[in-house]
Amino acid sequence: MKLSSFTKSFLGGAAGATLVLLLVFFSESNNKTKSQSAQPSDVEISQSQSIPVHQSSYLPEATTDFRKAATKSLNAVVHIKSEILTANTSYYDFFGPFKDYFNHYPERQNVYAAFGSGVIISADGYIVTNNHVVNGADKVSVKFNDGHEAEAQIVGLDPSTDLALIKVDRDDLPFLTYGDSDALQVGDWVLAVGNPFNLTSTVTAGIVSAKARNINILGSKSAIESFIQTDAAVNRGNSGGALVNTEGELVGINAAIASHTGVYEGYSFAIPVNIVRKVVDDLMEYGEIQRAYIGVQIQDVN
């Protein structure tokens, strides 16, 4: 079919007009886009914040400060050396009935030494420790944190609580004040201060694991066992050392560990300071513990 010249002219003009309109539309759209992109955004973009990155073993900063307690305790805890002298008779026994002819030779002695810790409880030289640290000793020596040494005298012993009181001739000593062991709660932080393996002035930390623990180690019918159990590391040489709270107050005297190997396995035991105070007061005043007995013995009826 052939189109008339009029129709061709009309269609050509319409196409041209349409092309012009499209060009104008895209031109205006492009201008609007450029105009809009030049305007500042209404959305505020915050500055990048640094996010701390930690290792998988990261622990938050502890809220409990042990430095105060450690500082107060170190100079008030001493190293104790107990010496037991025994005669060496094997030399004379060798000669049997002829030993009387050798009396002009000096008698030989063996010296057995044991080590432990002690806590200064007064400026005038009173020191509390364990009975098993000094019992039977012929000589007791005390070494202070500043390196000075002094010989001590045994004031009194109490095997029923495994406590002992000794004294040195000093009147200017730093000492620990008594806390309240009854106020301790399971989960409270405590520090053990002593001289394990002769490593003087050692501080370890733990929590109160249990209270009023009876572990049947004193082996006496009249024994008083009501130990504070902790997980603070305690080893040989810690016996008689201090257990303190986070204020640096004395709350116990370290006495024993529960172990299959003889070294620390996570269970240590301290004598509560409220028991220590009663024993120390009696030993100071009387030289022995004062305790009442009702005179009645209980037994099974069959």
C-alpha positions as YAML, in Angstrom:
chain: A
units: angstrom
residues:
- id: 1
  name: MET
  ca: [0.00, 0.00, 0.00]
- id: 2
  name: LYS
  ca: [1.36, 3.38, -0.91]
- id: 3
  name: LEU
  ca: [1.07, 6.26, 1.56]
- id: 4
  name: SER
  ca: [0.15, 9.68, 0.37]
- id: 5
  name: SER
  ca: [2.71, 12.42, 0.59]
- id: 6
  name: PHE
  ca: [0.65, 14.11, 3.30]
- id: 7
  name: THR
  ca: [0.67, 11.01, 5.46]
- id: 8
  name: LYS
  ca: [4.45, 10.62, 5.08]
- id: 9
  name: SER
  ca: [4.99, 14.23, 6.06]
- id: 10
  name: PHE
  ca: [2.75, 13.87, 9.11]
- id: 11
  name: LEU
  ca: [4.43, 10.70, 10.37]
- id: 12
  name: GLY
  ca: [7.89, 12.15, 9.84]
- id: 13
  name: GLY
  ca: [7.01, 15.27, 11.80]
- id: 14
  name: ALA
  ca: [5.50, 13.24, 14.64]
- id: 15
  name: ALA
  ca: [8.60, 11.05, 14.88]
- id: 16
  name: GLY
  ca: [10.83, 14.08, 14.95]
- id: 17
  name: ALA
  ca: [8.74, 15.72, 17.65]
- id: 18
  name: THR
  ca: [8.81, 12.52, 19.69]
- id: 19
  name: LEU
  ca: [12.61, 12.32, 19.42]
- id: 20
  name: VAL
  ca: [12.95, 15.93, 20.54]
- id: 21
  name: LEU
  ca: [10.65, 15.32, 23.51]
- id: 22
  name: LEU
  ca: [12.65, 12.23, 24.53]
- id: 23
  name: LEU
  ca: [15.92, 14.15, 24.32]
- id: 24
  name: VAL
  ca: [14.49, 16.95, 26.43]
- id: 25
  name: PHE
  ca: [13.15, 14.43, 28.98]
- id: 26
  name: PHE
  ca: [16.47, 12.62, 29.35]
- id: 27
  name: SER
  ca: [18.32, 15.91, 29.48]
- id: 28
  name: GLU
  ca: [16.12, 17.22, 32.30]
- id: 29
  name: SER
  ca: [16.30, 13.90, 34.13]
- id: 30
  name: ASN
  ca: [20.07, 13.95, 33.91]
- id: 31
  name: ASN
  ca: [20.18, 17.52, 35.19]
- id: 32
  name: LYS
  ca: [17.92, 16.64, 38.11]
- id: 33
  name: THR
  ca: [20.09, 13.66, 38.96]
- id: 34
  name: LYS
  ca: [23.22, 15.78, 38.89]
- id: 35
  name: SER
  ca: [21.51, 18.47, 40.90]
- id: 36
  name: GLN
  ca: [20.30, 16.02, 43.49]
- id: 37
  name: SER
  ca: [23.66, 14.30, 43.80]
- id: 38
  name: ALA
  ca: [25.33, 17.61, 44.51]
- id: 39
  name: GLN
  ca: [23.08, 18.33, 47.49]
- id: 40
  name: PRO
  ca: [24.31, 17.30, 50.97]
- id: 41
  name: SER
  ca: [22.70, 14.13, 52.29]
- id: 42
  name: ASP
  ca: [20.13, 14.37, 55.04]
- id: 43
  name: VAL
  ca: [21.47, 11.07, 56.54]
- id: 44
  name: GLU
  ca: [24.30, 11.62, 59.05]
- id: 45
  name: ILE
  ca: [27.13, 9.15, 58.81]
- id: 46
  name: SER
  ca: [28.89, 8.76, 62.14]
- id: 47
  name: GLN
  ca: [32.65, 8.64, 62.33]
- id: 48
  name: SER
  ca: [34.11, 5.17, 62.46]
- id: 49
  name: GLN
  ca: [34.47, 3.93, 66.06]
- id: 50
  name: SER
  ca: [37.36, 1.73, 67.16]
- id: 51
  name: ILE
  ca: [36.16, -1.62, 68.47]
- id: 52
  name: PRO
  ca: [38.58, -3.39, 70.83]
- id: 53
  name: VAL
  ca: [39.74, -6.75, 69.56]
- id: 54
  name: HIS
  ca: [40.76, -9.34, 72.16]
- id: 55
  name: GLN
  ca: [42.22, -12.79, 72.07]
- id: 56
  name: SER
  ca: [39.94, -15.73, 72.80]
- id: 57
  name: SER
  ca: [41.38, -15.98, 76.32]
- id: 58
  name: TYR
  ca: [40.62, -12.36, 77.17]
- id: 59
  name: LEU
  ca: [39.39, -11.67, 80.68]
- id: 60
  name: PRO
  ca: [37.95, -8.31, 81.74]
- id: 61
  name: GLU
  ca: [39.96, -6.25, 84.16]
- id: 62
  name: ALA
  ca: [39.53, -7.55, 87.71]
- id: 63
  name: THR
  ca: [37.50, -5.35, 89.99]
- id: 64
  name: THR
  ca: [39.27, -6.64, 93.13]
- id: 65
  name: ASP
  ca: [42.61, -5.04, 93.98]
- id: 66
  name: PHE
  ca: [44.93, -7.40, 95.88]
- id: 67
  name: ARG
  ca: [47.84, -4.96, 96.13]
- id: 68
  name: LYS
  ca: [46.61, -3.32, 99.33]
- id: 69
  name: ALA
  ca: [46.24, -6.64, 101.11]
- id: 70
  name: ALA
  ca: [49.58, -7.94, 99.82]
- id: 71
  name: THR
  ca: [51.43, -4.79, 100.86]
- id: 72
  name: LYS
  ca: [50.01, -4.91, 104.39]
- id: 73
  name: SER
  ca: [50.73, -8.62, 104.79]
- id: 74
  name: LEU
  ca: [54.22, -9.18, 103.41]
- id: 75
  name: ASN
  ca: [56.17, -7.46, 106.19]
- id: 76
  name: ALA
  ca: [54.03, -9.08, 108.90]
- id: 77
  name: VAL
  ca: [54.67, -12.68, 107.78]
- id: 78
  name: VAL
  ca: [57.95, -14.32, 108.79]
- id: 79
  name: HIS
  ca: [59.98, -17.39, 107.86]
- id: 80
  name: ILE
  ca: [60.46, -19.86, 110.73]
- id: 81
  name: LYS
  ca: [63.24, -22.42, 111.09]
- id: 82
  name: SER
  ca: [62.90, -25.06, 113.82]
- id: 83
  name: GLU
  ca: [65.92, -27.16, 114.81]
- id: 84
  name: ILE
  ca: [65.84, -30.44, 116.73]
- id: 85
  name: LEU
  ca: [69.12, -31.74, 118.16]
- id: 86
  name: THR
  ca: [69.62, -35.48, 118.62]
- id: 87
  name: ALA
  ca: [72.67, -37.34, 119.89]
- id: 88
  name: ASN
  ca: [74.46, -39.53, 117.39]
- id: 89
  name: THR
  ca: [75.23, -42.70, 119.36]
- id: 90
  name: SER
  ca: [76.16, -45.01, 116.49]
- id: 91
  name: TYR
  ca: [79.88, -44.14, 116.85]
- id: 92
  name: TYR
  ca: [79.98, -45.28, 120.49]
- id: 93
  name: ASP
  ca: [77.74, -48.29, 119.95]
- id: 94
  name: PHE
  ca: [80.37, -49.65, 117.57]
- id: 95
  name: PHE
  ca: [82.80, -50.11, 120.47]
- id: 96
  name: GLY
  ca: [80.25, -51.76, 122.76]
- id: 97
  name: PRO
  ca: [81.63, -52.29, 126.29]
- id: 98
  name: PHE
  ca: [84.81, -50.37, 125.41]
- id: 99
  name: LYS
  ca: [82.98, -47.09, 124.78]
- id: 100
  name: ASP
  ca: [83.89, -45.81, 128.27]
- id: 101
  name: TYR
  ca: [87.47, -45.53, 127.07]
- id: 102
  name: PHE
  ca: [86.38, -42.98, 124.46]
- id: 103
  name: ASN
  ca: [84.51, -40.52, 126.71]
- id: 104
  name: HIS
  ca: [87.12, -37.89, 126.09]
- id: 105
  name: TYR
  ca: [85.80, -37.55, 122.51]
- id: 106
  name: PRO
  ca: [83.05, -34.95, 122.11]
- id: 107
  name: GLU
  ca: [79.56, -36.34, 121.60]
- id: 108
  name: ARG
  ca: [78.28, -35.86, 118.10]
- id: 109
  name: GLN
  ca: [74.85, -34.40, 117.41]
- id: 110
  name: ASN
  ca: [72.51, -34.54, 114.48]
- id: 111
  name: VAL
  ca: [70.54, -31.42, 113.62]
- id: 112
  name: TYR
  ca: [67.14, -31.82, 112.00]
- id: 113
  name: ALA
  ca: [65.55, -28.69, 110.61]
- id: 114
  name: ALA
  ca: [61.96, -27.92, 109.67]
- id: 115
  name: PHE
  ca: [60.62, -24.80, 108.02]
- id: 116
  name: GLY
  ca: [57.36, -22.91, 108.15]
- id: 117
  name: SER
  ca: [55.80, -19.49, 108.41]
- id: 118
  name: GLY
  ca: [54.46, -17.26, 111.15]
- id: 119
  name: VAL
  ca: [52.32, -14.14, 111.51]
- id: 120
  name: ILE
  ca: [53.31, -11.14, 113.64]
- id: 121
  name: ILE
  ca: [50.27, -10.12, 115.70]
- id: 122
  name: SER
  ca: [51.78, -7.38, 117.87]
- id: 123
  name: ALA
  ca: [54.52, -4.77, 117.64]
- id: 124
  name: ASP
  ca: [56.28, -6.25, 120.69]
- id: 125
  name: GLY
  ca: [57.19, -9.51, 119.00]
- id: 126
  name: TYR
  ca: [54.36, -12.02, 119.44]
- id: 127
  name: ILE
  ca: [54.10, -14.39, 116.47]
- id: 128
  name: VAL
  ca: [51.45, -17.05, 115.88]
- id: 129
  name: THR
  ca: [52.22, -20.20, 113.90]
- id: 130
  name: ASN
  ca: [51.26, -23.87, 113.77]
- id: 131
  name: ASN
  ca: [52.00, -26.28, 116.59]
- id: 132
  name: HIS
  ca: [53.49, -28.77, 114.12]
- id: 133
  name: VAL
  ca: [56.01, -26.16, 112.95]
- id: 134
  name: VAL
  ca: [57.72, -25.61, 116.34]
- id: 135
  name: ASN
  ca: [56.65, -28.48, 118.61]
- id: 136
  name: GLY
  ca: [59.69, -30.31, 120.00]
- id: 137
  name: ALA
  ca: [62.17, -27.77, 118.64]
- id: 138
  name: ASP
  ca: [65.34, -27.04, 120.60]
- id: 139
  name: LYS
  ca: [65.89, -23.82, 118.70]
- id: 140
  name: VAL
  ca: [63.47, -21.58, 116.79]
- id: 141
  name: SER
  ca: [64.78, -18.88, 114.45]
- id: 142
  name: VAL
  ca: [62.73, -16.19, 112.76]
- id: 143
  name: LYS
  ca: [63.67, -14.39, 109.56]
- id: 144
  name: PHE
  ca: [61.82, -11.18, 108.74]
- id: 145
  name: ASN
  ca: [60.91, -9.88, 105.31]
- id: 146
  name: ASP
  ca: [63.67, -7.25, 105.53]
- id: 147
  name: GLY
  ca: [66.29, -9.98, 105.96]
- id: 148
  name: HIS
  ca: [66.91, -9.57, 109.70]
- id: 149
  name: GLU
  ca: [66.92, -12.68, 111.89]
- id: 150
  name: ALA
  ca: [66.16, -13.29, 115.55]
- id: 151
  name: GLU
  ca: [65.88, -16.24, 117.90]
- id: 152
  name: ALA
  ca: [62.40, -16.89, 119.26]
- id: 153
  name: GLN
  ca: [61.10, -18.40, 122.48]
- id: 154
  name: ILE
  ca: [58.07, -20.68, 122.59]
- id: 155
  name: VAL
  ca: [55.36, -19.09, 124.72]
- id: 156
  name: GLY
  ca: [52.81, -21.88, 124.48]
- id: 157
  name: LEU
  ca: [51.44, -24.71, 122.36]
- id: 158
  name: ASP
  ca: [47.94, -26.00, 121.68]
- id: 159
  name: PRO
  ca: [47.94, -29.33, 119.80]
- id: 160
  name: SER
  ca: [44.13, -29.43, 119.89]
- id: 161
  name: THR
  ca: [43.96, -26.56, 117.40]
- id: 162
  name: ASP
  ca: [47.48, -26.93, 115.90]
- id: 163
  name: LEU
  ca: [48.41, -23.44, 117.06]
- id: 164
  name: ALA
  ca: [51.53, -22.11, 118.77]
- id: 165
  name: LEU
  ca: [52.65, -18.74, 120.07]
- id: 166
  name: ILE
  ca: [56.30, -17.66, 119.97]
- id: 167
  name: LYS
  ca: [58.01, -14.37, 120.81]
- id: 168
  name: VAL
  ca: [61.07, -12.43, 119.67]
- id: 169
  name: ASP
  ca: [62.77, -9.61, 121.53]
- id: 170
  name: ARG
  ca: [61.60, -6.72, 119.34]
- id: 171
  name: ASP
  ca: [59.25, -3.80, 119.96]
- id: 172
  name: ASP
  ca: [58.95, -2.13, 116.56]
- id: 173
  name: LEU
  ca: [57.48, -4.81, 114.32]
- id: 174
  name: PRO
  ca: [54.74, -4.41, 111.69]
- id: 175
  name: PHE
  ca: [51.79, -6.66, 112.47]
- id: 176
  name: LEU
  ca: [48.44, -7.77, 111.10]
- id: 177
  name: THR
  ca: [45.15, -6.81, 112.70]
- id: 178
  name: TYR
  ca: [42.45, -9.38, 113.30]
- id: 179
  name: GLY
  ca: [39.54, -9.65, 110.91]
- id: 180
  name: ASP
  ca: [36.32, -11.59, 111.46]
- id: 181
  name: SER
  ca: [36.37, -15.12, 110.07]
- id: 182
  name: ASP
  ca: [32.66, -15.52, 110.80]
- id: 183
  name: ALA
  ca: [31.94, -12.73, 108.31]
- id: 184
  name: LEU
  ca: [33.64, -14.61, 105.47]
- id: 185
  name: GLN
  ca: [31.30, -15.99, 102.84]
- id: 186
  name: VAL
  ca: [31.85, -18.77, 100.35]
- id: 187
  name: GLY
  ca: [33.13, -17.09, 97.18]
- id: 188
  name: ASP
  ca: [35.00, -14.27, 98.98]
- id: 189
  name: TRP
  ca: [38.52, -13.54, 97.76]
- id: 190
  name: VAL
  ca: [41.41, -14.34, 100.13]
- id: 191
  name: LEU
  ca: [45.21, -14.25, 99.94]
- id: 192
  name: ALA
  ca: [47.61, -16.84, 101.36]
- id: 193
  name: VAL
  ca: [50.95, -15.35, 102.44]
- id: 194
  name: GLY
  ca: [53.90, -17.50, 103.44]
- id: 195
  name: ASN
  ca: [57.16, -19.18, 102.49]
- id: 196
  name: PRO
  ca: [56.46, -22.31, 100.42]
- id: 197
  name: PHE
  ca: [59.58, -24.35, 99.63]
- id: 198
  name: ASN
  ca: [61.58, -21.57, 101.36]
- id: 199
  name: LEU
  ca: [60.43, -19.08, 98.72]
- id: 200
  name: THR
  ca: [60.11, -16.18, 101.13]
- id: 201
  name: SER
  ca: [57.28, -13.66, 100.97]
- id: 202
  name: THR
  ca: [55.07, -15.52, 98.51]
- id: 203
  name: VAL
  ca: [51.48, -14.37, 97.93]
- id: 204
  name: THR
  ca: [48.79, -16.49, 96.26]
- id: 205
  name: ALA
  ca: [45.10, -15.76, 95.73]
- id: 206
  name: GLY
  ca: [41.94, -17.83, 95.86]
- id: 207
  name: ILE
  ca: [38.38, -17.89, 97.09]
- id: 208
  name: VAL
  ca: [36.70, -19.33, 100.14]
- id: 209
  name: SER
  ca: [35.53, -22.76, 98.97]
- id: 210
  name: ALA
  ca: [33.84, -23.93, 102.17]
- id: 211
  name: LYS
  ca: [33.63, -23.15, 105.89]
- id: 212
  name: ALA
  ca: [33.62, -25.21, 109.10]
- id: 213
  name: ARG
  ca: [35.40, -28.10, 107.39]
- id: 214
  name: ASN
  ca: [36.39, -31.08, 109.56]
- id: 215
  name: ILE
  ca: [39.11, -33.15, 107.88]
- id: 216
  name: ASN
  ca: [40.22, -35.27, 110.89]
- id: 217
  name: ILE
  ca: [43.93, -34.50, 110.75]
- id: 218
  name: LEU
  ca: [44.69, -33.52, 114.35]
- id: 219
  name: GLY
  ca: [44.13, -37.01, 115.73]
- id: 220
  name: SER
  ca: [42.85, -36.04, 119.16]
- id: 221
  name: LYS
  ca: [39.51, -36.57, 120.87]
- id: 222
  name: SER
  ca: [39.64, -32.97, 122.06]
- id: 223
  name: ALA
  ca: [40.73, -31.59, 118.69]
- id: 224
  name: ILE
  ca: [38.88, -28.56, 117.36]
- id: 225
  name: GLU
  ca: [38.59, -28.62, 113.57]
- id: 226
  name: SER
  ca: [36.54, -25.98, 111.81]
- id: 227
  name: PHE
  ca: [38.79, -25.12, 108.89]
- id: 228
  name: ILE
  ca: [38.27, -22.51, 106.19]
- id: 229
  name: GLN
  ca: [38.74, -24.31, 102.87]
- id: 230
  name: THR
  ca: [40.18, -22.26, 100.00]
- id: 231
  name: ASP
  ca: [41.73, -22.85, 96.59]
- id: 232
  name: ALA
  ca: [44.64, -20.47, 97.24]
- id: 233
  name: ALA
  ca: [47.88, -22.31, 96.46]
- id: 234
  name: VAL
  ca: [49.52, -23.56, 99.68]
- id: 235
  name: ASN
  ca: [52.52, -25.89, 99.91]
- id: 236
  name: ARG
  ca: [55.15, -27.10, 102.36]
- id: 237
  name: GLY
  ca: [56.50, -24.07, 104.19]
- id: 238
  name: ASN
  ca: [53.18, -22.22, 104.10]
- id: 239
  name: SER
  ca: [52.14, -23.78, 107.42]
- id: 240
  name: GLY
  ca: [51.64, -21.05, 110.00]
- id: 241
  name: GLY
  ca: [51.31, -18.34, 107.36]
- id: 242
  name: ALA
  ca: [48.55, -15.80, 106.97]
- id: 243
  name: LEU
  ca: [45.20, -16.02, 105.26]
- id: 244
  name: VAL
  ca: [43.97, -12.45, 104.76]
- id: 245
  name: ASN
  ca: [40.93, -10.79, 103.23]
- id: 246
  name: THR
  ca: [41.10, -8.09, 100.55]
- id: 247
  name: GLU
  ca: [41.49, -5.44, 103.27]
- id: 248
  name: GLY
  ca: [44.65, -7.11, 104.52]
- id: 249
  name: GLU
  ca: [43.05, -8.31, 107.77]
- id: 250
  name: LEU
  ca: [44.04, -11.66, 109.24]
- id: 251
  name: VAL
  ca: [41.17, -14.14, 108.84]
- id: 252
  name: GLY
  ca: [43.03, -17.43, 109.26]
- id: 253
  name: ILE
  ca: [46.28, -19.33, 109.81]
- id: 254
  name: ASN
  ca: [47.17, -21.72, 106.99]
- id: 255
  name: ALA
  ca: [47.59, -25.21, 108.35]
- id: 256
  name: ALA
  ca: [47.10, -28.04, 105.85]
- id: 257
  name: ILE
  ca: [46.41, -29.20, 102.31]
- id: 258
  name: ALA
  ca: [44.51, -32.17, 100.93]
- id: 259
  name: SER
  ca: [46.76, -33.89, 98.42]
- id: 260
  name: HIS
  ca: [47.62, -37.33, 97.03]
- id: 261
  name: THR
  ca: [51.10, -36.16, 96.07]
- id: 262
  name: GLY
  ca: [52.17, -33.97, 98.99]
- id: 263
  name: VAL
  ca: [51.91, -30.77, 96.96]
- id: 264
  name: TYR
  ca: [49.04, -28.42, 96.24]
- id: 265
  name: GLU
  ca: [46.12, -29.93, 94.32]
- id: 266
  name: GLY
  ca: [43.52, -27.21, 94.84]
- id: 267
  name: TYR
  ca: [42.44, -27.74, 98.44]
- id: 268
  name: SER
  ca: [43.99, -25.82, 101.34]
- id: 269
  name: PHE
  ca: [42.77, -25.32, 104.89]
- id: 270
  name: ALA
  ca: [43.20, -22.50, 107.40]
- id: 271
  name: ILE
  ca: [42.33, -22.17, 111.09]
- id: 272
  name: PRO
  ca: [39.70, -19.40, 111.48]
- id: 273
  name: VAL
  ca: [41.06, -16.29, 113.18]
- id: 274
  name: ASN
  ca: [38.19, -16.25, 115.68]
- id: 275
  name: ILE
  ca: [39.60, -19.51, 117.06]
- id: 276
  name: VAL
  ca: [43.14, -18.13, 116.83]
- id: 277
  name: ARG
  ca: [42.25, -15.10, 118.97]
- id: 278
  name: LYS
  ca: [40.91, -17.23, 121.83]
- id: 279
  name: VAL
  ca: [43.93, -19.54, 121.80]
- id: 280
  name: VAL
  ca: [46.44, -16.67, 121.58]
- id: 281
  name: ASP
  ca: [44.82, -14.79, 124.46]
- id: 282
  name: ASP
  ca: [45.03, -17.90, 126.67]
- id: 283
  name: LEU
  ca: [48.63, -18.64, 125.71]
- id: 284
  name: MET
  ca: [49.66, -15.05, 126.42]
- id: 285
  name: GLU
  ca: [48.02, -15.02, 129.84]
- id: 286
  name: TYR
  ca: [48.36, -18.61, 131.05]
- id: 287
  name: GLY
  ca: [50.90, -20.28, 128.77]
- id: 288
  name: GLU
  ca: [48.33, -22.95, 127.91]
- id: 289
  name: ILE
  ca: [44.82, -23.19, 126.58]
- id: 290
  name: GLN
  ca: [41.93, -22.82, 129.02]
- id: 291
  name: ARG
  ca: [39.03, -25.08, 128.15]
- id: 292
  name: ALA
  ca: [36.15, -26.44, 130.21]
- id: 293
  name: TYR
  ca: [35.03, -30.07, 130.15]
- id: 294
  name: ILE
  ca: [31.67, -31.34, 131.35]
- id: 295
  name: GLY
  ca: [33.05, -34.69, 132.51]
- id: 296
  name: VAL
  ca: [30.53, -36.74, 130.56]
- id: 297
  name: GLN
  ca: [31.47, -39.32, 127.98]
- id: 298
  name: ILE
  ca: [29.02, -40.59, 125.37]
- id: 299
  name: GLN
  ca: [29.01, -44.19, 124.17]
- id: 300
  name: ASP
  ca: [26.71, -46.51, 122.26]
- id: 301
  name: VAL
  ca: [24.17, -48.50, 124.29]
- id: 302
  name: ASN
  ca: [23.64, -52.16, 123.33]
...
